mmCIF file with all atom_site columns, C-alpha atoms in Angstrom:
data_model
loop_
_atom_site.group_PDB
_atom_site.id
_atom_site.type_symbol
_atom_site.label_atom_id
_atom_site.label_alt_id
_atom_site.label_comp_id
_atom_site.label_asym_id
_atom_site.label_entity_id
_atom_site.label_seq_id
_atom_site.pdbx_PDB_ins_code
_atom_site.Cartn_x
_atom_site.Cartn_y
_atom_site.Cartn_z
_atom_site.occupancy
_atom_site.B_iso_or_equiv
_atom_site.pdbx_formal_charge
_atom_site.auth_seq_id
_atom_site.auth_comp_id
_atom_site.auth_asym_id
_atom_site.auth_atom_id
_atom_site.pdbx_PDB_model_num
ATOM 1   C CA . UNK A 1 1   ? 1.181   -16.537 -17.186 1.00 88.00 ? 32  UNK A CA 1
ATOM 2   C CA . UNK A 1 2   ? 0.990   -17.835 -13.895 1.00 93.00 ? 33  UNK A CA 1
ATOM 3   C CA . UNK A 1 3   ? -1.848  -16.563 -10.834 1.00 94.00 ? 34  UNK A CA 1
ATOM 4   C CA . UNK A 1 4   ? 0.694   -13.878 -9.805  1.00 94.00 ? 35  UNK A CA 1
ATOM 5   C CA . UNK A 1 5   ? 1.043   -12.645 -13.139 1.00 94.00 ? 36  UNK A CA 1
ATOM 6   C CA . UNK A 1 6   ? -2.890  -12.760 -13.906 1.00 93.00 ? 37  UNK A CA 1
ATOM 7   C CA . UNK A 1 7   ? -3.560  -10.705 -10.779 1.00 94.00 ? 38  UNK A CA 1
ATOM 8   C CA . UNK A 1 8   ? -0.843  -8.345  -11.440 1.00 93.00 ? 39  UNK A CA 1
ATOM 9   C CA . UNK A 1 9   ? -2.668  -7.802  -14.833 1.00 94.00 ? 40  UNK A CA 1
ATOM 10  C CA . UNK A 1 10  ? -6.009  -6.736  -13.356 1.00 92.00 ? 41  UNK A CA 1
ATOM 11  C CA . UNK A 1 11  ? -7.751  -10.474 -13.911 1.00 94.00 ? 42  UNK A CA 1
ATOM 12  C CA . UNK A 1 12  ? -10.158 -11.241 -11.884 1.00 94.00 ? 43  UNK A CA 1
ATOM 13  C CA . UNK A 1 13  ? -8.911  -13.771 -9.266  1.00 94.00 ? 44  UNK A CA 1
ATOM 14  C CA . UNK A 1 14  ? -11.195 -16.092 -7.264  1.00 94.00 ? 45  UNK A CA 1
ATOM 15  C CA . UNK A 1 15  ? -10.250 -18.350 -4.047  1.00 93.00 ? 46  UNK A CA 1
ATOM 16  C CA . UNK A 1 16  ? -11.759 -21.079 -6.291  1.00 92.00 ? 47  UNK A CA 1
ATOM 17  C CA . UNK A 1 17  ? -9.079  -20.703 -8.561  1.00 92.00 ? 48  UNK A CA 1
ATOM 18  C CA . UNK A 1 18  ? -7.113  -24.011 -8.764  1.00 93.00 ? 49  UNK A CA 1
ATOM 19  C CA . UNK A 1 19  ? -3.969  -21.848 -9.124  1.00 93.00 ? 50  UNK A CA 1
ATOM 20  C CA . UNK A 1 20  ? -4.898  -19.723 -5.933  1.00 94.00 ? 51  UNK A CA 1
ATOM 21  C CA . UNK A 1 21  ? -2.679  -21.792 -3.215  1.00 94.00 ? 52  UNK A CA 1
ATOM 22  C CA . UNK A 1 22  ? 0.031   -19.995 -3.617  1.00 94.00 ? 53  UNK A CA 1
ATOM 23  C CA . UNK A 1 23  ? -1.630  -16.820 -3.321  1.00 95.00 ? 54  UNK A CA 1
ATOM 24  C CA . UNK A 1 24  ? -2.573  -17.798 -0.245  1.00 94.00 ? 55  UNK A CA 1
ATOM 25  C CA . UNK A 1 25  ? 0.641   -19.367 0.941   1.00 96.00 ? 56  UNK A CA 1
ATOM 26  C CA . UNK A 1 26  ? 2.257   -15.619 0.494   1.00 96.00 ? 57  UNK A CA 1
ATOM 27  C CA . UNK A 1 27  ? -0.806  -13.777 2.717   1.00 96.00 ? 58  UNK A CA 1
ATOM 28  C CA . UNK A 1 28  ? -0.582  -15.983 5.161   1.00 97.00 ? 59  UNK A CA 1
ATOM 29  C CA . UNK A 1 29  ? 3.348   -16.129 5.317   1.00 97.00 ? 60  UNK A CA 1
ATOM 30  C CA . UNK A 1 30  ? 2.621   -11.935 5.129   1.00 97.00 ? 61  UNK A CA 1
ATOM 31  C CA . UNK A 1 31  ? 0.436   -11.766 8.504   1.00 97.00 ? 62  UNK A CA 1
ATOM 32  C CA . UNK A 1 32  ? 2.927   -13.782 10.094  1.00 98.00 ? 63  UNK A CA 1
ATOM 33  C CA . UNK A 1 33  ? 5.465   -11.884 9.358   1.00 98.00 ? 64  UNK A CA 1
ATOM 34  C CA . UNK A 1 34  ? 3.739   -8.800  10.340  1.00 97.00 ? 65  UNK A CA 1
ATOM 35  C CA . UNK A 1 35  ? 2.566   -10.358 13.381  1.00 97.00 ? 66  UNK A CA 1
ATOM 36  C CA . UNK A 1 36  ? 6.147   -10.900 14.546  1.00 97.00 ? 67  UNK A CA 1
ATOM 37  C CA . UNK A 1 37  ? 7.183   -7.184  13.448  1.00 97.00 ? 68  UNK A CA 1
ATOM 38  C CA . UNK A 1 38  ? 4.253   -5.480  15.373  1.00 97.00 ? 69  UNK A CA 1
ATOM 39  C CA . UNK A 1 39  ? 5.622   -7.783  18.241  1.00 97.00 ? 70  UNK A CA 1
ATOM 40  C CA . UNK A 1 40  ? 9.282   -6.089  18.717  1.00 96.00 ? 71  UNK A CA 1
ATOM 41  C CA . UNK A 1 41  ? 9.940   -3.391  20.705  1.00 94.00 ? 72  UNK A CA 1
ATOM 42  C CA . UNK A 1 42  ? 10.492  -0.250  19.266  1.00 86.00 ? 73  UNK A CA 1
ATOM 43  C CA . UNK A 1 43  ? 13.923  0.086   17.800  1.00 85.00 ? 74  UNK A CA 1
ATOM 44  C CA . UNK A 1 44  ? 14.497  -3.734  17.436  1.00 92.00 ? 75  UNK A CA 1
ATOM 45  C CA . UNK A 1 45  ? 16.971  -4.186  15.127  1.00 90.00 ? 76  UNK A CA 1
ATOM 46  C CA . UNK A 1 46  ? 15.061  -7.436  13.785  1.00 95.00 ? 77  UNK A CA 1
ATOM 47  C CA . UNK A 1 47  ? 12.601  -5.300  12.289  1.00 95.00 ? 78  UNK A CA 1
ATOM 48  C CA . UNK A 1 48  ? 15.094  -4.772  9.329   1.00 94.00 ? 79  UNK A CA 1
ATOM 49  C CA . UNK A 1 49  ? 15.378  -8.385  8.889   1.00 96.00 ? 80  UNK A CA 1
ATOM 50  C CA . UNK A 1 50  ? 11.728  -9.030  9.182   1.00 97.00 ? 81  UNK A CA 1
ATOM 51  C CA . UNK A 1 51  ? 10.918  -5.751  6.516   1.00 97.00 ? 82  UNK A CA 1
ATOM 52  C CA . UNK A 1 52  ? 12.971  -7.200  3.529   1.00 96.00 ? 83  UNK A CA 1
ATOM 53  C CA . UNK A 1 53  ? 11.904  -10.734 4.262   1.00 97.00 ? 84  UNK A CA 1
ATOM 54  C CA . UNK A 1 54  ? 7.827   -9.272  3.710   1.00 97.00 ? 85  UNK A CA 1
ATOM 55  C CA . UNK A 1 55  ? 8.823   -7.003  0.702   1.00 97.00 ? 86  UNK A CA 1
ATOM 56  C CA . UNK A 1 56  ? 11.737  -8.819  -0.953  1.00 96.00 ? 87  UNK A CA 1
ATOM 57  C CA . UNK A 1 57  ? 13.968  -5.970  -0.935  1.00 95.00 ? 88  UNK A CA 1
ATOM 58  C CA . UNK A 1 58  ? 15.842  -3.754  1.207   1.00 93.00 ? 89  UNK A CA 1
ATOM 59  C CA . UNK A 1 59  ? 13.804  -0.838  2.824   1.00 94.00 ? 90  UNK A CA 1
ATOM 60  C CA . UNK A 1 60  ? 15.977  1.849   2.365   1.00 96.00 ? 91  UNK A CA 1
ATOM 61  C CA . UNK A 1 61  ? 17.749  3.217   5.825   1.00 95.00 ? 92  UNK A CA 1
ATOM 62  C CA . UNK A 1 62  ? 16.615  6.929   5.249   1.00 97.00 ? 93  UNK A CA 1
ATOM 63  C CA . UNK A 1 63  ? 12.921  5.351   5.154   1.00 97.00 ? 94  UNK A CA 1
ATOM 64  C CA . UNK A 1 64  ? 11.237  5.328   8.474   1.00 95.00 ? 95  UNK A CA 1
ATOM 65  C CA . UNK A 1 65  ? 8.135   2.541   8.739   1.00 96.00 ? 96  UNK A CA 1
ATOM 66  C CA . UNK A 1 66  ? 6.495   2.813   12.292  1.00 96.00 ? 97  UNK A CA 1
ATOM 67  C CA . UNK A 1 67  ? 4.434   -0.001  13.725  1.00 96.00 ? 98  UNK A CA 1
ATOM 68  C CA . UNK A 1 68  ? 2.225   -1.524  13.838  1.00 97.00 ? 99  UNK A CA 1
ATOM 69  C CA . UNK A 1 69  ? 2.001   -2.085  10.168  1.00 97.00 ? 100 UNK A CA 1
ATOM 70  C CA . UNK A 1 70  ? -0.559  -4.213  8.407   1.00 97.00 ? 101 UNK A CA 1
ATOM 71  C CA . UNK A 1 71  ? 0.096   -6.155  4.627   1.00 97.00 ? 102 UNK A CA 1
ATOM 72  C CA . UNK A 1 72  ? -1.378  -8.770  3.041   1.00 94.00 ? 103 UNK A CA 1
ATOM 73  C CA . UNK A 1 73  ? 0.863   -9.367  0.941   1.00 96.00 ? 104 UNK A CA 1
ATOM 74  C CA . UNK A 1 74  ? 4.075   -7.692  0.929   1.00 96.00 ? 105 UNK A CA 1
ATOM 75  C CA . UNK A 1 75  ? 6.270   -8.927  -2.068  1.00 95.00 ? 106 UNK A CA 1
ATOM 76  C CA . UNK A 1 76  ? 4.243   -6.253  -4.442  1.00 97.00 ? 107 UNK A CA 1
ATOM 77  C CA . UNK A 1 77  ? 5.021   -2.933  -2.771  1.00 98.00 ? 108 UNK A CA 1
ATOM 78  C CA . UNK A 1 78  ? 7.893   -0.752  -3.529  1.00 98.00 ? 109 UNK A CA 1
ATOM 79  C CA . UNK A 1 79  ? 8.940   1.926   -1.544  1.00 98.00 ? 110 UNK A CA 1
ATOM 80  C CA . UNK A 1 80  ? 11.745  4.730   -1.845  1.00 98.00 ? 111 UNK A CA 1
ATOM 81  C CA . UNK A 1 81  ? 14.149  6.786   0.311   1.00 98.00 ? 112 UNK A CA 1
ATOM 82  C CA . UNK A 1 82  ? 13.266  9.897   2.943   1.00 98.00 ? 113 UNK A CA 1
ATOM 83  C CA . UNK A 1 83  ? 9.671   8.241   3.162   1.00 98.00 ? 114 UNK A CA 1
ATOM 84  C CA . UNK A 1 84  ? 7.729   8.617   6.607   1.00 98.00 ? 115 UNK A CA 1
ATOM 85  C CA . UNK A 1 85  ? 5.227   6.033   7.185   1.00 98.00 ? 116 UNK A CA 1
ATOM 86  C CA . UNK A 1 86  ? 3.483   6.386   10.558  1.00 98.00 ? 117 UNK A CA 1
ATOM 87  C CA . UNK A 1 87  ? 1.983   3.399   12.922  1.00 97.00 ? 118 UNK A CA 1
ATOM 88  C CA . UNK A 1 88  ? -1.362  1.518   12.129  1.00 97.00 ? 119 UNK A CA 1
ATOM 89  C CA . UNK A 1 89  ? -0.810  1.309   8.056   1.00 98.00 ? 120 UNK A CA 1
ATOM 90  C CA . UNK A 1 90  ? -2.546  -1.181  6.363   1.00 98.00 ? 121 UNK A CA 1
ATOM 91  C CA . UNK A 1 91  ? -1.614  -2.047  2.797   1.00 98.00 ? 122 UNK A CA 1
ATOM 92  C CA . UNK A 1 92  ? -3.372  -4.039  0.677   1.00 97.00 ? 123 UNK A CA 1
ATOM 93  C CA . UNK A 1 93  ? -0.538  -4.557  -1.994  1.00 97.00 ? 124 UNK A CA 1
ATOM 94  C CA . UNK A 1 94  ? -1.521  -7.929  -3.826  1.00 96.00 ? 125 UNK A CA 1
ATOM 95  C CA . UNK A 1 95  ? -2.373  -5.427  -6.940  1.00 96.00 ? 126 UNK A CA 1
ATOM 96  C CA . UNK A 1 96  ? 1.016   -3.467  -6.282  1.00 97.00 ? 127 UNK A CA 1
ATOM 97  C CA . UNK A 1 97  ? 2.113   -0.107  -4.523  1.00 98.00 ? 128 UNK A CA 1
ATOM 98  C CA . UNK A 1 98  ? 4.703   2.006   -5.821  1.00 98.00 ? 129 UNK A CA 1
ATOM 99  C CA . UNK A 1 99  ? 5.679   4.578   -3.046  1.00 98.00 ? 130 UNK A CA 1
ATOM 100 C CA . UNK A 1 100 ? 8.261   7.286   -4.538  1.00 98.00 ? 131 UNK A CA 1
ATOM 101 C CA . UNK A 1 101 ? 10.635  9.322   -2.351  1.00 98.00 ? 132 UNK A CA 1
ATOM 102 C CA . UNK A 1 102 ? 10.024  11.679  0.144   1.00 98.00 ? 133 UNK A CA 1
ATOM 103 C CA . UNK A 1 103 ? 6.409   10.377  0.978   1.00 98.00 ? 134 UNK A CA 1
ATOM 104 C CA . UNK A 1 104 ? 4.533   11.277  4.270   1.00 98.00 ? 135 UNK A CA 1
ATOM 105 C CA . UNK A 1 105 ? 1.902   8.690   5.224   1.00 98.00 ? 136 UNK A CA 1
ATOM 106 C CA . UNK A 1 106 ? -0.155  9.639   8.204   1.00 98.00 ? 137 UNK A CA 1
ATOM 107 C CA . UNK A 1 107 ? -1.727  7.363   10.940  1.00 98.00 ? 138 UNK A CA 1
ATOM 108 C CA . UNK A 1 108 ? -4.073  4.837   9.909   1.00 98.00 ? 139 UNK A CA 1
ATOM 109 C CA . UNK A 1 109 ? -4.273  5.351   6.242   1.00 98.00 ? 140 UNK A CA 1
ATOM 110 C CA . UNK A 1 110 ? -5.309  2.712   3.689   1.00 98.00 ? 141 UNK A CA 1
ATOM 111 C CA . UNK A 1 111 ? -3.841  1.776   0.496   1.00 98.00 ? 142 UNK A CA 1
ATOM 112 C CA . UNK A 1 112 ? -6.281  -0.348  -1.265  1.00 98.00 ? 143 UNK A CA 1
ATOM 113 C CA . UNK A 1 113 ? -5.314  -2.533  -4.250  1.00 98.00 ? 144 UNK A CA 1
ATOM 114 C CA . UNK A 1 114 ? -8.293  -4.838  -4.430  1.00 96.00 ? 145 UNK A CA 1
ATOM 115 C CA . UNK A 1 115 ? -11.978 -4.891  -4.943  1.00 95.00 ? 146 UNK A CA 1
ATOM 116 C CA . UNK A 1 116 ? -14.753 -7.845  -4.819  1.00 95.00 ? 147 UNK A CA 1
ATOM 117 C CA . UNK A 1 117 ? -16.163 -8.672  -7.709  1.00 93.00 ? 148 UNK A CA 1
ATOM 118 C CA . UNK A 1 118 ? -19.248 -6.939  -7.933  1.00 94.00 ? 149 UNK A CA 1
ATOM 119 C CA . UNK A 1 119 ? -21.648 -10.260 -8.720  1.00 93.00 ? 150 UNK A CA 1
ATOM 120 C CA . UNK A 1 120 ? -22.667 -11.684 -5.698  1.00 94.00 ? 151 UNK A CA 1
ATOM 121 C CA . UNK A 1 121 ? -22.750 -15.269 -6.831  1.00 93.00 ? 152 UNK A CA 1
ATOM 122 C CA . UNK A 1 122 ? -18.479 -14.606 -7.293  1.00 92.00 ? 153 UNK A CA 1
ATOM 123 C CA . UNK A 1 123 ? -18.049 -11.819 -4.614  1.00 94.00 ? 154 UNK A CA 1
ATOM 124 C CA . UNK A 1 124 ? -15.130 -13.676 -3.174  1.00 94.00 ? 155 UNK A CA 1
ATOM 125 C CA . UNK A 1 125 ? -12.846 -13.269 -6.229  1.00 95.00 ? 156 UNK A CA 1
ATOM 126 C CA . UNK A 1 126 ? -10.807 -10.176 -6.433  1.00 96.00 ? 157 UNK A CA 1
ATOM 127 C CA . UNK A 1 127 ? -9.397  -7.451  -9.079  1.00 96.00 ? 158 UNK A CA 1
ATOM 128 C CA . UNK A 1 128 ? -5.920  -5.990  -8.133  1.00 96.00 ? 159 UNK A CA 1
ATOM 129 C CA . UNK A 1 129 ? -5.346  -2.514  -9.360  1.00 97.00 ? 160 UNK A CA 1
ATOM 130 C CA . UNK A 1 130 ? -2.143  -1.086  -8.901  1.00 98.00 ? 161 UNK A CA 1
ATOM 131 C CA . UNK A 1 131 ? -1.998  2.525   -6.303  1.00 98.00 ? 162 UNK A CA 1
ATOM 132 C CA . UNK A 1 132 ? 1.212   4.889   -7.438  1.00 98.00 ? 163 UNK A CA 1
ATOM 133 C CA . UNK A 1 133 ? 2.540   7.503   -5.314  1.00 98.00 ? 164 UNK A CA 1
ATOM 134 C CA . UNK A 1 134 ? 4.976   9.707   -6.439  1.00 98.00 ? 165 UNK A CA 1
ATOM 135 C CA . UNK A 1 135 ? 7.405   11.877  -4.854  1.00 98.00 ? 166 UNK A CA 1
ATOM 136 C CA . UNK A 1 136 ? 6.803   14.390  -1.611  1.00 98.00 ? 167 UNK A CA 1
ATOM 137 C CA . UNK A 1 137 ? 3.445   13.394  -1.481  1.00 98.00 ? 168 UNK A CA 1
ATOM 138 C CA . UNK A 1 138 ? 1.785   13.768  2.092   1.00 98.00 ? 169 UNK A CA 1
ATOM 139 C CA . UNK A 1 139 ? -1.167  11.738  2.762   1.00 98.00 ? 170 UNK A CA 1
ATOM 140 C CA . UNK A 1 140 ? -3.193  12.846  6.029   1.00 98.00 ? 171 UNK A CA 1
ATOM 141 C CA . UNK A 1 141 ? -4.334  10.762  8.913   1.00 98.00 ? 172 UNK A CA 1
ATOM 142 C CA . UNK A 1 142 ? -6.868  8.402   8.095   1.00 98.00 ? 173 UNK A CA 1
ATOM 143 C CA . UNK A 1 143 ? -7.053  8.537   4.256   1.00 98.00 ? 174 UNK A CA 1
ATOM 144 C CA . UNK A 1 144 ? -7.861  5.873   2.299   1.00 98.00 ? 175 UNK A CA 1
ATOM 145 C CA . UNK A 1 145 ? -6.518  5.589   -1.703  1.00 98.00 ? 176 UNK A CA 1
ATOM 146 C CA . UNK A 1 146 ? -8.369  3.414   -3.682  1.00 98.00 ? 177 UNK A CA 1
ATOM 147 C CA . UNK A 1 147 ? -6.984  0.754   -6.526  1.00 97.00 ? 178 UNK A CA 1
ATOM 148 C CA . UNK A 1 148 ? -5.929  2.239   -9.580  1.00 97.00 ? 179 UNK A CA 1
ATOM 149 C CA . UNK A 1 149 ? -4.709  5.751   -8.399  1.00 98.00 ? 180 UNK A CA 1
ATOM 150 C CA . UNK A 1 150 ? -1.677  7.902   -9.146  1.00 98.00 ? 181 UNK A CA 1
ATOM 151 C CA . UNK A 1 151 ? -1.222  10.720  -6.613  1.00 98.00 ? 182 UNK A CA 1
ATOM 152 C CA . UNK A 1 152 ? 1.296   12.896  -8.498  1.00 98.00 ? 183 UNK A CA 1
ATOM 153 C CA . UNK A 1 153 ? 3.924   14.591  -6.994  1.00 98.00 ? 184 UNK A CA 1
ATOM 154 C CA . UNK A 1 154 ? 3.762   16.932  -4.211  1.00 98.00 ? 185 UNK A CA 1
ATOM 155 C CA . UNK A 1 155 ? 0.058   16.541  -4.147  1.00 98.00 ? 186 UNK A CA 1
ATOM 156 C CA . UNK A 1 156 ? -1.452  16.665  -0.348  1.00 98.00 ? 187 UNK A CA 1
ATOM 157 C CA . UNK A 1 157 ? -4.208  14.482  0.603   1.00 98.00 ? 188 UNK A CA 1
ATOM 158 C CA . UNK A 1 158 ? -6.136  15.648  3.640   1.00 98.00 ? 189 UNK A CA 1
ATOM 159 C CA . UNK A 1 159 ? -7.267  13.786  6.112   1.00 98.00 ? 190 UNK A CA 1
ATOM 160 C CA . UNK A 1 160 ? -10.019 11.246  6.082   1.00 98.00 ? 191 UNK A CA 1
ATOM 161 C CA . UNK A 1 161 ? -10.067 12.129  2.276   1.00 98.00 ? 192 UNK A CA 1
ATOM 162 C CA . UNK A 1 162 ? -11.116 8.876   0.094   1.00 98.00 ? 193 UNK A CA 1
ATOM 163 C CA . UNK A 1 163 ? -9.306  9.008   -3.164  1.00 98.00 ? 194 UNK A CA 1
ATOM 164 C CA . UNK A 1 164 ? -11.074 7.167   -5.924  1.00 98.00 ? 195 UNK A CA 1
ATOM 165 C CA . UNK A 1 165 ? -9.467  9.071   -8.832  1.00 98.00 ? 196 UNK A CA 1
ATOM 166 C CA . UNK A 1 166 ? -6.051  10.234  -10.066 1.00 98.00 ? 197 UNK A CA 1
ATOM 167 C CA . UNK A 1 167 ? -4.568  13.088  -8.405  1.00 98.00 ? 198 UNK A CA 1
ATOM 168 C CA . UNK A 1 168 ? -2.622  15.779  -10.551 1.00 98.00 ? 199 UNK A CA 1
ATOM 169 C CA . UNK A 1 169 ? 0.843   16.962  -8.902  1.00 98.00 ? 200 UNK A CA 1
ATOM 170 C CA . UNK A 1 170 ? 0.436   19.977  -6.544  1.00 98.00 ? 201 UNK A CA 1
ATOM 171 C CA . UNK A 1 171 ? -2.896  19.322  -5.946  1.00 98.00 ? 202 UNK A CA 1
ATOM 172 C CA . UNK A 1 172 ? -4.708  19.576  -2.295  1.00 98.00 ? 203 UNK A CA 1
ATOM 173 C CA . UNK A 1 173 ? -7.650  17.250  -1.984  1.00 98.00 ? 204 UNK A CA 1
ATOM 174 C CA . UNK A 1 174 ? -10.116 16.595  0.909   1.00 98.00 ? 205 UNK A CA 1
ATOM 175 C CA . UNK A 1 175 ? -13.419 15.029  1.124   1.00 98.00 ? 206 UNK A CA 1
ATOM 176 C CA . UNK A 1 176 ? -15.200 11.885  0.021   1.00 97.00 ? 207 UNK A CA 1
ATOM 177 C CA . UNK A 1 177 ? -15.405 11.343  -2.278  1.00 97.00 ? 208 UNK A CA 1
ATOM 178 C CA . UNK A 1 178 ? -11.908 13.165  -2.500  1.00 98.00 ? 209 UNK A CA 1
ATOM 179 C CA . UNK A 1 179 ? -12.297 16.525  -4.885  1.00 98.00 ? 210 UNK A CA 1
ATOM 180 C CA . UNK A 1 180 ? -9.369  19.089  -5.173  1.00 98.00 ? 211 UNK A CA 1
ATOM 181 C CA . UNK A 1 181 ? -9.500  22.041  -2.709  1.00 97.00 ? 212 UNK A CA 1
ATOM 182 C CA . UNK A 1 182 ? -6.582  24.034  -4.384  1.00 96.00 ? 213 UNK A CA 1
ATOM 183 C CA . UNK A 1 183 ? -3.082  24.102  -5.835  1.00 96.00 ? 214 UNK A CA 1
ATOM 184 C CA . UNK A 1 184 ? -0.060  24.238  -4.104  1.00 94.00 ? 215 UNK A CA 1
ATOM 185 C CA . UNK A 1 185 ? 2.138   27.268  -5.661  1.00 90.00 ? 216 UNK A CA 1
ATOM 186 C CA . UNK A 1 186 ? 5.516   25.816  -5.944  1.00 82.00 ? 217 UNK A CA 1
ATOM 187 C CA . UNK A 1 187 ? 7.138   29.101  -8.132  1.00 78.00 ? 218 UNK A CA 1
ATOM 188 C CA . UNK A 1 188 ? 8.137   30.380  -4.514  1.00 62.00 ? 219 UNK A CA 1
ATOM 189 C CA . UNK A 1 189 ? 10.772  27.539  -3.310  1.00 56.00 ? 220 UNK A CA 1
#
């Protein structure tokens, strides 16, 4: 298995790592890439270019992604059609975001793949844990979702909510840590 593999898998990850240069190679080719994006003007058509070069794939054209925009990775999140992600979204991906369709994301909300290790003396290594979002969820401004959370579908996460557990479809949740406030009745569509 090689270090992307490993990661991918939950193991724990450190700089030290004689396998870890090519971890490295992708974050920093990630923050350039990202650098040049949050450089264009607004309705550049190089942003296209510059958004399947940092995730490997195309970025579907029904899927708006406002900048700036923040990654340190890239290549590990997935993201579907009619989604709405607004400006100043940072996503750490190296453990691997799955973003289904019809998503809202509001301003400045995290989505956190990775933690430190929790012994100091190896505090610089990492676990990845991967974050899934599934369809018509809308996340509020300024929440962050933790590693190893499903938000099921249509589930609304308010904002400045800190999600550090699963979230069951139609669910409304608010606080930190994030608890559910109620259900969202969808018998009435």
């Amino acid at each position: 298995m090689n270090i992307f593999e490993r990661e991918l898998a939950g193991e724990t990850i450190s700089p030290s790592d004689p396998d870890f240069p090519p971890i490295h190679e992708v974050i920093h080719h990630a923050f350039e890439l990202t650098s040049k994006l949050n450089c264009l003007d607004y309705g550049d058509t190089r942003a296209k270019e510059i958004l399947h070069e940092l995730f490997g794939k195309e970025l579907d054209d029904s899927t708006t992604l406002k900048t700036p925009f923040y990654t340190d990775f890239g290549k590990n999140t997935v993201i579907g059609k009619n989604c709405m992600i607004q400006q100043c979204c940072p996503f750490f991906d190296r453990g691997g975001i799955t973003i289904g369709n019809g998503v809202f994301i509001g301003p400045r909300v995290n989505l956190v793949t990775l933690n430190h290790d929790l012994n100091p003396a190896n505090r610089s290594a990492t676990i990845a844990k991967p974050i899934v979002i599934k369809d018509n969820v809308w996340i509020g401004i300024n929440a962050t979702i933790l590693q190893g959370v499903t938000i099921g579908e249509n589930a609304v996460i308010g904002a400045g909510a800190v999600v550090t557990k699963d979230v069951p479809p139609n669910a409304v949740v608010g606080g930190n840590p994030a608890k559910i406030i109620k259900t969202i009745n969808t018998s009435n569509r």
